[in-house]
mmCIF file of C-alpha atoms in Angstrom:
data_model
loop_
_atom_site.group_PDB
_atom_site.id
_atom_site.type_symbol
_atom_site.label_atom_id
_atom_site.label_comp_id
_atom_site.label_asym_id
_atom_site.label_seq_id
_atom_site.Cartn_x
_atom_site.Cartn_y
_atom_site.Cartn_z
ATOM 1 C CA MET A 17 -63.262 -74.728 93.794
ATOM 2 C CA TYR A 18 -62.157 -71.595 91.936
ATOM 3 C CA THR A 19 -60.496 -70.273 95.103
ATOM 4 C CA LEU A 20 -58.598 -73.508 95.683
ATOM 5 C CA GLU A 21 -57.424 -73.575 92.083
ATOM 6 C CA ASP A 22 -56.283 -69.928 92.171
ATOM 7 C CA SER A 23 -54.433 -70.496 95.454
ATOM 8 C CA PHE A 24 -52.467 -73.378 93.938
ATOM 9 C CA ILE A 25 -51.546 -71.330 90.855
ATOM 10 C CA GLU A 26 -50.549 -68.295 92.943
ATOM 11 C CA LYS A 27 -48.371 -70.457 95.164
ATOM 12 C CA THR A 28 -46.539 -71.833 92.140
ATOM 13 C CA ILE A 29 -45.990 -68.323 90.722
ATOM 14 C CA VAL A 30 -44.723 -66.974 94.069
ATOM 15 C CA GLN A 31 -42.257 -69.852 94.378
ATOM 16 C CA GLU A 32 -40.975 -69.117 90.892
ATOM 17 C CA ALA A 33 -40.662 -65.387 91.705
ATOM 18 C CA GLU A 34 -38.672 -66.176 94.859
ATOM 19 C CA TYR A 35 -36.321 -68.371 92.841
ATOM 20 C CA LEU A 36 -35.769 -65.614 90.268
ATOM 21 C CA ASN A 37 -35.076 -63.045 93.017
ATOM 22 C CA GLN A 38 -32.547 -65.317 94.728
ATOM 23 C CA VAL A 39 -30.628 -65.904 91.515
ATOM 24 C CA TYR A 40 -30.675 -62.202 90.665
ATOM 25 C CA GLN A 41 -29.393 -61.289 94.138
ATOM 26 C CA SER A 42 -26.564 -63.780 93.760
ATOM 27 C CA THR A 43 -25.477 -63.132 90.178
ATOM 28 C CA GLY A 44 -26.893 -59.724 89.350
ATOM 29 C CA GLN A 45 -28.577 -61.199 86.290
ATOM 30 C CA TRP A 46 -32.073 -62.508 85.711
ATOM 31 C CA PRO A 47 -32.170 -66.198 84.931
ATOM 32 C CA SER A 48 -34.576 -67.940 82.638
ATOM 33 C CA THR A 49 -37.766 -69.197 84.276
ATOM 34 C CA ARG A 50 -37.970 -72.827 85.212
ATOM 35 C CA GLN A 51 -41.602 -73.052 84.104
ATOM 36 C CA GLY A 52 -42.243 -72.974 80.391
ATOM 37 C CA ASN A 53 -45.521 -71.111 80.820
ATOM 38 C CA MET A 54 -43.918 -68.225 82.750
ATOM 39 C CA GLN A 55 -41.962 -65.256 81.368
ATOM 40 C CA LEU A 56 -40.235 -62.219 82.860
ATOM 41 C CA TYR A 57 -41.120 -58.787 81.489
ATOM 42 C CA PHE A 58 -39.550 -55.429 82.352
ATOM 43 C CA SER A 59 -42.350 -53.183 81.115
ATOM 44 C CA LYS A 60 -46.044 -53.595 80.536
ATOM 45 C CA GLU A 61 -45.614 -52.433 76.940
ATOM 46 C CA SER A 62 -43.783 -55.683 76.260
ATOM 47 C CA PHE A 63 -46.615 -57.895 77.610
ATOM 48 C CA PRO A 64 -48.366 -60.297 75.253
ATOM 49 C CA GLU A 65 -50.610 -58.413 72.897
ATOM 50 C CA ASP A 66 -53.898 -59.868 74.185
ATOM 51 C CA ILE A 67 -53.355 -58.481 77.739
ATOM 52 C CA ARG A 68 -51.133 -55.448 77.105
ATOM 53 C CA GLN A 69 -53.826 -52.745 76.931
ATOM 54 C CA THR A 70 -55.852 -54.202 79.779
ATOM 55 C CA SER A 71 -52.861 -54.370 82.123
ATOM 56 C CA ILE A 72 -51.977 -50.714 81.429
ATOM 57 C CA ALA A 73 -55.605 -49.576 81.883
ATOM 58 C CA GLU A 74 -56.060 -51.604 85.080
ATOM 59 C CA PRO A 75 -52.730 -51.533 86.936
ATOM 60 C CA ARG A 76 -54.040 -53.343 90.028
ATOM 61 C CA ARG A 77 -55.476 -56.268 88.117
ATOM 62 C CA LYS A 78 -53.718 -59.642 88.501
ATOM 63 C CA GLU A 79 -55.778 -61.978 86.288
ATOM 64 C CA PHE A 80 -56.403 -61.519 82.588
ATOM 65 C CA TYR A 81 -58.326 -63.370 79.909
ATOM 66 C CA GLY A 82 -56.560 -63.576 76.574
ATOM 67 C CA HIS A 83 -57.426 -64.829 73.125
ATOM 68 C CA ASN A 84 -58.212 -68.487 72.362
ATOM 69 C CA ASN A 85 -59.107 -69.272 75.987
ATOM 70 C CA ARG A 86 -55.687 -68.206 77.286
ATOM 71 C CA HIS A 87 -55.593 -67.182 80.929
ATOM 72 C CA TYR A 88 -52.813 -65.088 82.517
ATOM 73 C CA HIS A 89 -51.694 -64.422 86.070
ATOM 74 C CA LEU A 90 -49.515 -61.381 86.774
ATOM 75 C CA HIS A 91 -47.034 -61.163 89.662
ATOM 76 C CA THR A 92 -44.996 -58.017 90.325
ATOM 77 C CA LEU A 93 -41.525 -58.523 91.753
ATOM 78 C CA THR A 94 -41.500 -55.759 94.344
ATOM 79 C CA GLU A 95 -37.731 -56.050 94.938
ATOM 80 C CA GLN A 96 -37.033 -54.711 91.460
ATOM 81 C CA PRO A 97 -38.928 -51.889 89.749
ATOM 82 C CA ASN A 98 -40.811 -52.625 86.545
ATOM 83 C CA THR A 99 -40.185 -56.346 86.780
ATOM 84 C CA PHE A 100 -43.146 -58.593 86.153
ATOM 85 C CA LEU A 101 -43.639 -62.337 86.075
ATOM 86 C CA VAL A 102 -46.445 -63.330 83.693
ATOM 87 C CA ALA A 103 -47.765 -66.906 83.736
ATOM 88 C CA GLU A 104 -50.050 -68.311 81.069
ATOM 89 C CA VAL A 105 -51.932 -70.891 83.151
ATOM 90 C CA SER A 106 -54.694 -72.104 80.850
ATOM 91 C CA ALA A 107 -53.116 -75.562 80.841
ATOM 92 C CA ASP A 108 -53.215 -75.636 84.647
ATOM 93 C CA LEU A 109 -56.913 -74.785 84.911
ATOM 94 C CA LEU A 110 -59.009 -77.746 85.980
ATOM 95 C CA VAL A 111 -62.289 -76.188 87.049
ATOM 96 C CA ARG A 112 -63.037 -73.831 84.183
ATOM 97 C CA PRO A 113 -62.899 -76.414 81.360
ATOM 98 C CA ILE A 114 -65.406 -78.598 83.123
ATOM 99 C CA ARG A 115 -67.479 -75.767 84.564
ATOM 100 C CA GLY A 116 -70.549 -76.765 82.532
ATOM 101 C CA GLU A 117 -70.319 -80.356 83.715
ATOM 102 C CA ILE A 118 -69.849 -79.192 87.304
ATOM 103 C CA ILE A 119 -72.925 -76.969 87.072
ATOM 104 C CA LYS A 120 -74.921 -79.848 85.592
ATOM 105 C CA PHE A 121 -73.681 -82.123 88.352
ATOM 106 C CA LEU A 122 -74.614 -79.609 91.041
ATOM 107 C CA LEU A 123 -78.046 -79.069 89.501
ATOM 108 C CA MET A 124 -78.673 -82.805 89.249
ATOM 109 C CA SER A 125 -77.419 -83.321 92.799
ATOM 110 C CA THR A 126 -79.665 -80.523 94.057
ATOM 111 C CA LEU A 127 -82.611 -81.974 92.172
ATOM 112 C CA ILE A 128 -81.978 -85.467 93.516
ATOM 113 C CA VAL A 129 -81.555 -84.186 97.075
ATOM 114 C CA THR A 130 -84.728 -82.084 96.781
ATOM 115 C CA ILE A 131 -86.769 -84.985 95.405
ATOM 116 C CA SER A 132 -85.368 -87.312 98.063
ATOM 117 C CA ALA A 133 -86.153 -84.808 100.817
ATOM 118 C CA CYS A 134 -89.703 -84.336 99.505
ATOM 119 C CA LEU A 135 -90.204 -88.104 99.288
ATOM 120 C CA ILE A 136 -88.871 -88.643 102.803
ATOM 121 C CA ALA A 137 -91.022 -85.784 104.122
ATOM 122 C CA TRP A 138 -94.090 -87.233 102.369
ATOM 123 C CA LEU A 139 -93.441 -90.712 103.766
ATOM 124 C CA MET A 140 -92.836 -89.366 107.265
ATOM 125 C CA GLY A 141 -95.895 -87.118 107.038
ATOM 126 C CA ARG A 142 -98.018 -90.024 105.844
ATOM 127 C CA ARG A 143 -96.693 -92.217 108.605
ATOM 128 C CA THR A 144 -97.402 -89.481 111.133
ATOM 129 C CA THR A 145 -100.875 -88.551 109.902
ATOM 130 C CA ARG A 146 -102.142 -92.104 109.302
ATOM 131 C CA PRO A 147 -102.973 -92.764 112.975
ATOM 132 C CA LEU A 148 -104.437 -89.263 113.249
ATOM 133 C CA LYS A 149 -106.682 -89.959 110.248
ATOM 134 C CA GLN A 150 -107.705 -93.301 111.739
ATOM 135 C CA LEU A 151 -108.545 -91.554 114.996
ATOM 136 C CA ALA A 152 -110.656 -88.957 113.172
ATOM 137 C CA GLN A 153 -112.530 -91.694 111.284
ATOM 138 C CA LEU A 154 -113.123 -93.545 114.538
ATOM 139 C CA VAL A 155 -114.750 -90.661 116.398
ATOM 140 C CA ASN A 156 -116.418 -88.881 113.460
ATOM 141 C CA GLY A 157 -120.188 -89.234 113.556
ATOM 142 C CA VAL A 158 -120.140 -92.048 116.125
ATOM 143 C CA ALA A 159 -122.261 -91.812 119.248
ATOM 144 C CA PRO A 160 -120.139 -91.698 122.423
ATOM 145 C CA GLU A 161 -121.712 -94.896 123.716
ATOM 146 C CA ASN A 162 -120.647 -96.760 120.539
ATOM 147 C CA ILE A 163 -116.953 -95.845 120.730
ATOM 148 C CA PRO A 164 -114.792 -98.986 121.317
ATOM 149 C CA GLU A 165 -113.391 -99.293 124.806
ATOM 150 C CA LYS A 166 -109.676 -98.593 125.345
ATOM 151 C CA PHE A 167 -109.146 -97.642 121.706
ATOM 152 C CA ALA A 168 -106.320 -95.302 122.761
ATOM 153 C CA HIS A 169 -104.036 -98.310 123.445
ATOM 154 C CA HIS A 170 -103.788 -98.926 119.688
ATOM 155 C CA TYR A 171 -101.979 -95.622 119.088
ATOM 156 C CA PRO A 172 -98.260 -94.844 119.565
ATOM 157 C CA ASN A 173 -96.961 -93.279 122.740
ATOM 158 C CA ASN A 174 -96.558 -89.798 121.289
ATOM 159 C CA GLU A 175 -98.669 -86.678 120.798
ATOM 160 C CA ILE A 176 -101.285 -88.677 118.861
ATOM 161 C CA GLY A 177 -101.437 -91.227 121.650
ATOM 162 C CA ILE A 178 -101.952 -88.435 124.182
ATOM 163 C CA LEU A 179 -104.725 -87.001 121.982
ATOM 164 C CA ALA A 180 -106.367 -90.426 121.670
ATOM 165 C CA THR A 181 -106.222 -90.926 125.440
ATOM 166 C CA THR A 182 -107.770 -87.507 126.048
ATOM 167 C CA LEU A 183 -110.528 -88.194 123.510
ATOM 168 C CA GLU A 184 -111.204 -91.589 125.050
ATOM 169 C CA ARG A 185 -111.520 -90.048 128.504
ATOM 170 C CA THR A 186 -113.754 -87.240 127.218
ATOM 171 C CA LEU A 187 -116.018 -89.578 125.242
ATOM 172 C CA LYS A 188 -116.295 -91.884 128.218
ATOM 173 C CA ASN A 189 -117.350 -88.968 130.416
ATOM 174 C CA MET A 190 -119.873 -87.902 127.772
ATOM 175 C CA SER A 191 -121.237 -91.438 127.538
ATOM 176 C CA ASN A 192 -121.617 -91.603 131.311
ATOM 177 C CA ALA A 193 -123.321 -88.207 131.336
ATOM 178 C CA LEU A 194 -125.748 -89.292 128.601
ATOM 179 C CA GLU A 195 -126.526 -92.470 130.488
ATOM 180 C CA ARG A 196 -127.209 -90.472 133.656
ATOM 181 C CA GLU A 197 -129.441 -88.125 131.660
ATOM 182 C CA LYS A 198 -131.400 -91.050 130.217
ATOM 183 C CA CYS A 199 -131.879 -92.487 133.684
ATOM 184 C CA PHE A 200 -132.923 -89.086 134.992
ATOM 185 C CA THR A 201 -135.407 -88.640 132.148
ATOM 186 C CA ARG A 202 -136.877 -92.089 132.708
ATOM 187 C CA ASP A 203 -137.143 -91.592 136.465
ATOM 188 C CA THR A 204 -138.506 -88.070 136.073
ATOM 189 C CA SER A 205 -141.157 -89.277 133.657
ATOM 190 C CA HIS A 206 -142.388 -91.728 136.235
ATOM 191 C CA GLU A 207 -141.882 -89.687 139.396
ATOM 192 C CA LEU A 208 -143.575 -86.532 138.046
ATOM 193 C CA ARG A 209 -146.369 -87.992 135.952
ATOM 194 C CA THR A 210 -147.570 -90.386 138.644
ATOM 195 C CA PRO A 211 -148.317 -87.793 141.367
ATOM 196 C CA LEU A 212 -149.845 -85.457 138.763
ATOM 197 C CA ALA A 213 -152.194 -88.223 137.653
ATOM 198 C CA ILE A 214 -153.144 -88.904 141.274
ATOM 199 C CA ILE A 215 -153.857 -85.203 141.900
ATOM 200 C CA LYS A 216 -155.987 -84.946 138.754
ATOM 201 C CA ASN A 217 -157.973 -88.040 139.657
ATOM 202 C CA ALA A 218 -158.511 -86.764 143.179
ATOM 203 C CA VAL A 219 -159.731 -83.412 141.831
ATOM 204 C CA GLU A 220 -162.130 -85.136 139.447
ATOM 205 C CA VAL A 221 -163.529 -87.219 142.300
ATOM 206 C CA TYR A 222 -164.085 -84.148 144.486
ATOM 207 C CA MET A 223 -165.615 -82.226 141.594
ATOM 208 C CA CYS A 224 -168.302 -84.895 141.308
ATOM 209 C CA LYS A 225 -169.519 -84.296 144.861
ATOM 210 C CA ALA A 226 -172.761 -82.408 145.052
ATOM 211 C CA THR A 227 -171.930 -80.864 148.439
ATOM 212 C CA LEU A 228 -169.264 -78.515 147.076
ATOM 213 C CA ASN A 229 -169.925 -74.812 147.278
ATOM 214 C CA ASN A 230 -168.690 -72.266 144.732
ATOM 215 C CA GLN A 231 -165.563 -71.407 146.700
ATOM 216 C CA ASP A 232 -164.554 -75.077 146.884
ATOM 217 C CA LYS A 233 -165.131 -75.469 143.160
ATOM 218 C CA GLN A 234 -162.932 -72.451 142.422
ATOM 219 C CA VAL A 235 -160.124 -73.913 144.513
ATOM 220 C CA LEU A 236 -160.443 -77.289 142.791
ATOM 221 C CA ASN A 237 -160.511 -75.603 139.384
ATOM 222 C CA ARG A 238 -157.290 -73.778 140.213
ATOM 223 C CA ILE A 239 -155.694 -77.064 141.294
ATOM 224 C CA ASN A 240 -156.876 -78.743 138.093
ATOM 225 C CA GLU A 241 -155.567 -75.888 135.928
ATOM 226 C CA ALA A 242 -152.207 -75.978 137.719
ATOM 227 C CA CYS A 243 -152.011 -79.726 137.090
ATOM 228 C CA GLN A 244 -152.703 -79.218 133.397
ATOM 229 C CA GLN A 245 -150.038 -76.543 133.173
ATOM 230 C CA MET A 246 -147.565 -78.719 135.037
ATOM 231 C CA GLU A 247 -148.349 -81.691 132.789
ATOM 232 C CA GLN A 248 -147.683 -79.573 129.719
ATOM 233 C CA THR A 249 -144.395 -78.292 131.161
ATOM 234 C CA VAL A 250 -143.249 -81.776 132.140
ATOM 235 C CA SER A 251 -144.130 -83.152 128.697
ATOM 236 C CA THR A 252 -142.236 -80.372 126.983
ATOM 237 C CA LEU A 253 -139.115 -80.749 129.104
ATOM 238 C CA LEU A 254 -139.110 -84.518 128.708
ATOM 239 C CA ILE A 255 -139.401 -84.221 124.939
ATOM 240 C CA LEU A 256 -136.466 -81.819 124.890
ATOM 241 C CA ALA A 257 -134.446 -84.148 127.120
ATOM 242 C CA ARG A 258 -134.924 -87.137 124.798
ATOM 243 C CA GLU A 259 -132.532 -86.926 121.888
ATOM 244 C CA GLU A 260 -134.418 -89.601 119.981
ATOM 245 C CA ASN A 261 -137.402 -87.284 119.562
ATOM 246 C CA THR A 262 -135.379 -85.080 117.234
ATOM 247 C CA GLN A 263 -134.987 -88.046 114.901
ATOM 248 C CA ALA A 264 -138.648 -89.042 114.872
ATOM 249 C CA THR A 265 -140.367 -89.695 111.563
ATOM 250 C CA GLN A 266 -142.182 -86.746 110.063
ATOM 251 C CA GLU A 267 -145.800 -87.159 109.059
ATOM 252 C CA ALA A 268 -148.634 -85.202 107.499
ATOM 253 C CA THR A 269 -150.318 -83.223 110.286
ATOM 254 C CA LYS A 270 -153.448 -81.084 110.179
ATOM 255 C CA LEU A 271 -152.718 -77.775 111.836
ATOM 256 C CA MET A 272 -156.269 -76.550 112.574
ATOM 257 C CA PRO A 273 -157.302 -79.366 114.983
ATOM 258 C CA MET A 274 -154.015 -78.980 116.839
ATOM 259 C CA VAL A 275 -154.500 -75.212 117.237
ATOM 260 C CA GLU A 276 -158.128 -75.621 118.351
ATOM 261 C CA ALA A 277 -157.180 -78.274 120.913
ATOM 262 C CA SER A 278 -154.435 -76.035 122.300
ATOM 263 C CA VAL A 279 -156.850 -73.087 122.613
ATOM 264 C CA ILE A 280 -159.346 -75.278 124.488
ATOM 265 C CA ASN A 281 -156.685 -76.743 126.793
ATOM 266 C CA ASN A 282 -155.366 -73.287 127.691
ATOM 267 C CA HIS A 283 -158.715 -71.458 127.895
ATOM 268 C CA TYR A 284 -158.512 -71.383 131.687
ATOM 269 C CA ILE A 285 -155.688 -68.801 131.436
ATOM 270 C CA LEU A 286 -158.181 -66.355 129.874
ATOM 271 C CA ALA A 287 -160.793 -66.829 132.608
ATOM 272 C CA ASN A 288 -162.456 -63.474 133.409
ATOM 273 C CA LYS A 289 -160.278 -61.709 130.786
ATOM 274 C CA PRO A 290 -161.975 -59.705 127.986
ATOM 275 C CA VAL A 291 -159.818 -61.384 125.335
ATOM 276 C CA GLU A 292 -160.996 -62.546 121.919
ATOM 277 C CA VAL A 293 -159.254 -65.524 120.303
ATOM 278 C CA GLU A 294 -159.163 -65.566 116.504
ATOM 279 C CA ILE A 295 -158.009 -68.629 114.565
ATOM 280 C CA ASP A 296 -157.487 -67.628 110.954
ATOM 281 C CA ASN A 297 -158.763 -69.925 108.220
ATOM 282 C CA SER A 298 -155.178 -70.126 106.908
ATOM 283 C CA CYS A 299 -154.531 -72.641 109.697
ATOM 284 C CA ASN A 300 -156.765 -75.113 107.866
ATOM 285 C CA ILE A 301 -153.766 -76.737 106.232
ATOM 286 C CA THR A 302 -151.785 -79.969 106.344
ATOM 287 C CA ILE A 303 -148.052 -79.748 106.978
ATOM 288 C CA THR A 304 -145.328 -82.381 107.172
ATOM 289 C CA CYS A 305 -143.548 -82.363 110.512
ATOM 290 C CA GLN A 306 -143.042 -84.219 113.772
ATOM 291 C CA ALA A 307 -146.518 -83.951 115.235
ATOM 292 C CA GLY A 308 -145.445 -84.276 118.868
ATOM 293 C CA MET A 309 -142.912 -81.478 118.648
ATOM 294 C CA LEU A 310 -145.325 -79.224 116.752
ATOM 295 C CA LYS A 311 -148.000 -79.796 119.395
ATOM 296 C CA VAL A 312 -145.638 -78.775 122.192
ATOM 297 C CA LEU A 313 -144.579 -75.711 120.201
ATOM 298 C CA ILE A 314 -148.157 -74.534 119.576
ATOM 299 C CA ASN A 315 -149.146 -75.142 123.207
ATOM 300 C CA ASN A 316 -146.269 -72.993 124.427
ATOM 301 C CA LEU A 317 -146.927 -70.191 121.927
ATOM 302 C CA ILE A 318 -150.643 -70.018 122.689
ATOM 303 C CA SER A 319 -150.314 -70.367 126.472
ATOM 304 C CA ASN A 320 -147.635 -67.661 126.473
ATOM 305 C CA ALA A 321 -149.866 -65.303 124.461
ATOM 306 C CA PHE A 322 -152.876 -66.014 126.722
ATOM 307 C CA GLN A 323 -150.837 -65.381 129.847
ATOM 308 C CA TYR A 324 -149.563 -61.940 128.769
ATOM 309 C CA THR A 325 -152.800 -60.652 127.212
ATOM 310 C CA GLU A 326 -155.144 -58.955 129.680
ATOM 311 C CA HIS A 327 -157.561 -57.554 127.112
ATOM 312 C CA GLY A 328 -157.863 -57.313 123.360
ATOM 313 C CA LYS A 329 -157.213 -60.191 120.983
ATOM 314 C CA VAL A 330 -154.963 -63.158 120.322
ATOM 315 C CA SER A 331 -154.663 -64.135 116.646
ATOM 316 C CA ILE A 332 -153.278 -67.399 115.286
ATOM 317 C CA LEU A 333 -152.540 -67.756 111.569
ATOM 318 C CA PHE A 334 -150.370 -69.625 109.068
ATOM 319 C CA MET A 335 -148.669 -67.715 106.256
ATOM 320 C CA ASP A 336 -145.591 -68.328 104.064
ATOM 321 C CA ASN A 337 -144.799 -71.556 105.915
ATOM 322 C CA GLN A 338 -144.885 -69.629 109.217
ATOM 323 C CA ILE A 339 -146.978 -70.224 112.312
ATOM 324 C CA ILE A 340 -147.758 -66.745 113.647
ATOM 325 C CA VAL A 341 -149.248 -65.899 117.041
ATOM 326 C CA LYS A 342 -150.109 -62.237 117.707
ATOM 327 C CA ASP A 343 -151.367 -60.721 120.929
ATOM 328 C CA THR A 344 -152.331 -57.261 122.170
ATOM 329 C CA GLY A 345 -150.505 -57.604 125.451
ATOM 330 C CA PRO A 346 -148.086 -55.061 126.942
ATOM 331 C CA GLY A 347 -145.235 -56.191 124.676
ATOM 332 C CA ILE A 348 -141.683 -56.992 125.650
ATOM 333 C CA GLU A 349 -139.771 -54.561 127.827
ATOM 334 C CA ALA A 350 -136.790 -52.954 126.080
ATOM 335 C CA GLU A 351 -134.227 -54.076 128.657
ATOM 336 C CA ILE A 352 -134.989 -57.783 128.090
ATOM 337 C CA SER A 353 -135.918 -57.742 124.390
ATOM 338 C CA ASN A 354 -132.487 -58.988 123.264
ATOM 339 C CA LYS A 355 -132.485 -61.961 125.637
ATOM 340 C CA ILE A 356 -136.162 -62.872 125.774
ATOM 341 C CA THR A 357 -135.452 -66.449 124.613
ATOM 342 C CA GLU A 358 -132.953 -67.098 127.418
ATOM 343 C CA PRO A 359 -134.049 -69.206 130.411
ATOM 344 C CA ALA A 360 -135.564 -67.451 133.445
ATOM 345 C CA ILE A 361 -135.972 -64.140 131.571
ATOM 346 C CA LYS A 362 -139.410 -62.610 132.083
ATOM 347 C CA GLY A 363 -141.130 -59.253 132.086
ATOM 348 C CA SER A 364 -142.188 -57.379 135.194
ATOM 349 C CA GLN A 365 -145.848 -58.295 134.577
ATOM 350 C CA SER A 366 -145.167 -62.010 134.138
ATOM 351 C CA THR A 367 -146.589 -64.450 136.652
ATOM 352 C CA GLY A 368 -144.625 -67.401 135.275
ATOM 353 C CA PHE A 369 -141.014 -68.486 135.614
ATOM 354 C CA GLY A 370 -139.686 -67.104 132.314
ATOM 355 C CA PHE A 371 -139.182 -70.418 130.521
ATOM 356 C CA GLY A 372 -141.934 -70.179 127.863
ATOM 357 C CA LEU A 373 -140.017 -68.682 124.950
ATOM 358 C CA SER A 374 -136.830 -70.386 126.120
ATOM 359 C CA ILE A 375 -138.534 -73.749 125.610
ATOM 360 C CA VAL A 376 -139.855 -72.589 122.231
ATOM 361 C CA LYS A 377 -136.315 -71.588 121.222
ATOM 362 C CA ARG A 378 -134.952 -74.991 122.192
ATOM 363 C CA LEU A 379 -137.723 -76.714 120.253
ATOM 364 C CA CYS A 380 -136.912 -74.651 117.169
ATOM 365 C CA ASP A 381 -133.199 -75.398 117.494
ATOM 366 C CA HIS A 382 -133.953 -79.116 117.735
ATOM 367 C CA GLN A 383 -136.108 -79.092 114.622
ATOM 368 C CA GLY A 384 -134.192 -76.571 112.541
ATOM 369 C CA TRP A 385 -137.032 -74.065 112.666
ATOM 370 C CA GLN A 386 -136.503 -70.309 112.742
ATOM 371 C CA LEU A 387 -137.957 -68.295 115.614
ATOM 372 C CA VAL A 388 -138.583 -64.551 115.318
ATOM 373 C CA VAL A 389 -140.044 -62.433 118.132
ATOM 374 C CA THR A 390 -141.123 -58.833 117.483
ATOM 375 C CA SER A 391 -142.770 -56.481 119.931
ATOM 376 C CA ASP A 392 -144.332 -53.088 119.297
ATOM 377 C CA GLN A 393 -147.955 -52.780 120.344
ATOM 378 C CA GLY A 394 -148.317 -56.310 121.593
ATOM 379 C CA THR A 395 -146.076 -59.203 120.646
ATOM 380 C CA THR A 396 -145.815 -61.256 117.462
ATOM 381 C CA VAL A 397 -144.083 -64.628 117.523
ATOM 382 C CA SER A 398 -143.462 -66.389 114.208
ATOM 383 C CA VAL A 399 -141.904 -69.796 113.619
ATOM 384 C CA THR A 400 -140.758 -70.712 110.122
ATOM 385 C CA LEU A 401 -141.018 -74.456 109.567
ATOM 386 C CA SER A 402 -138.184 -76.038 107.603
#
C-alpha cells in the first residue's frame, strides 16, 4: 500500500515538474506551481526549516519528515542546476493516517483466518479419524471369530476402507487358522490317545502272563515306559495347543504330592543309574496356580533332569516362590547354552528330541512365569511363579 501511494505522489510531482520545464523553455521564466502544496526552490538553504539540514546532510534523499506530521517529497529538475521542486504531501497521504487501523485489521484478519483454518482442520481431522477410531474399537480385544462379517463395507472407499478390507481379510484368515487348529487338536487328542491306550492295555495283559521270561518282561517294560513318555508328551502338547487352558481358574494346589507323583511316574528313566533323588521339605507347601499346567511343568523338569543325570543326585526344592530342579549331569554345552529353550536344540549326550526345555519355556510364557536355566557343574532350572 505504501508503494502504491508513493507511486501516485511521485507521478503527480513529475507531471508538475514537466509542466514547469515546458513553461521555462518557452518563456525563459519559471512559472508558479499549479499545485498549492508544491514550491520551487533554487538552493537547499532556502528549503523549509524542518527539512533544510537533513536535505543538505543527505543529498540523495527524496522523502523527508517534517514537524507536525508534515511529509515532503523532493524532486530535482535535472534540466536546470540547483532547481528543486518540493511538495508537502501530508494531505495526500491515505495509508499513514490509518496505519494503526490497517495493522489492527490485518491482525484481526490473520487471527480470524488462523482460527478458521484450525477449526476446519479439526473438523476434517475428526471426520477423517472417526472411522479409524471406530475400526480400532471394533478389532481391539475381540477374538477373530467374533468379528462381524463384511464389516469393511461400512467404511468409505479410501485409505481407511482399504485398511478395513485388509484387516477383515487378515482376521478371517486367522479365524480359519484357529478353527483348523481346534479341529486338529480335537482329532489329535482322539487319534493319539486311543492307540496309546490300546498299547498300554495290551502290555498290561501280556505282563500278567506267567509264561514270560525276563527278556520278554524287559521288552514289555520298555514299551510301557515309552507309552508313558508319549502320553506325557501328547498331554503337554495338547495343553499348549488349547488356548482356553491359559484362562483356566487358579486353585490352591499342594506341591509335594505333585512332585512325588512326578518322581514315581518318571522313575523308569533312572533304571540302573546310581542317582539319588532328593525332595526338599520346602516343597511341602500350597500354592495358587493352574494345577494342570503346573503338573505338566514339573513332569517336564523332572523327566529332563532324570534323563541327563547318569550318576549323582537330582534335587527338587521350593524357595522364594521358585520351583528349583538341580542335577549333577554333564551340564549344557557352551555352543547351545544361549538357545537351549529353542525347539529341537539338544546336547550331544541327549537321547531325546530336544523339546523338553522348549515345552517348559512355552508353558512359562503361557502362564507368565519366569524361566532361568544355569549350568556349571550340572544344571539348575528355576521357575518363578507369578
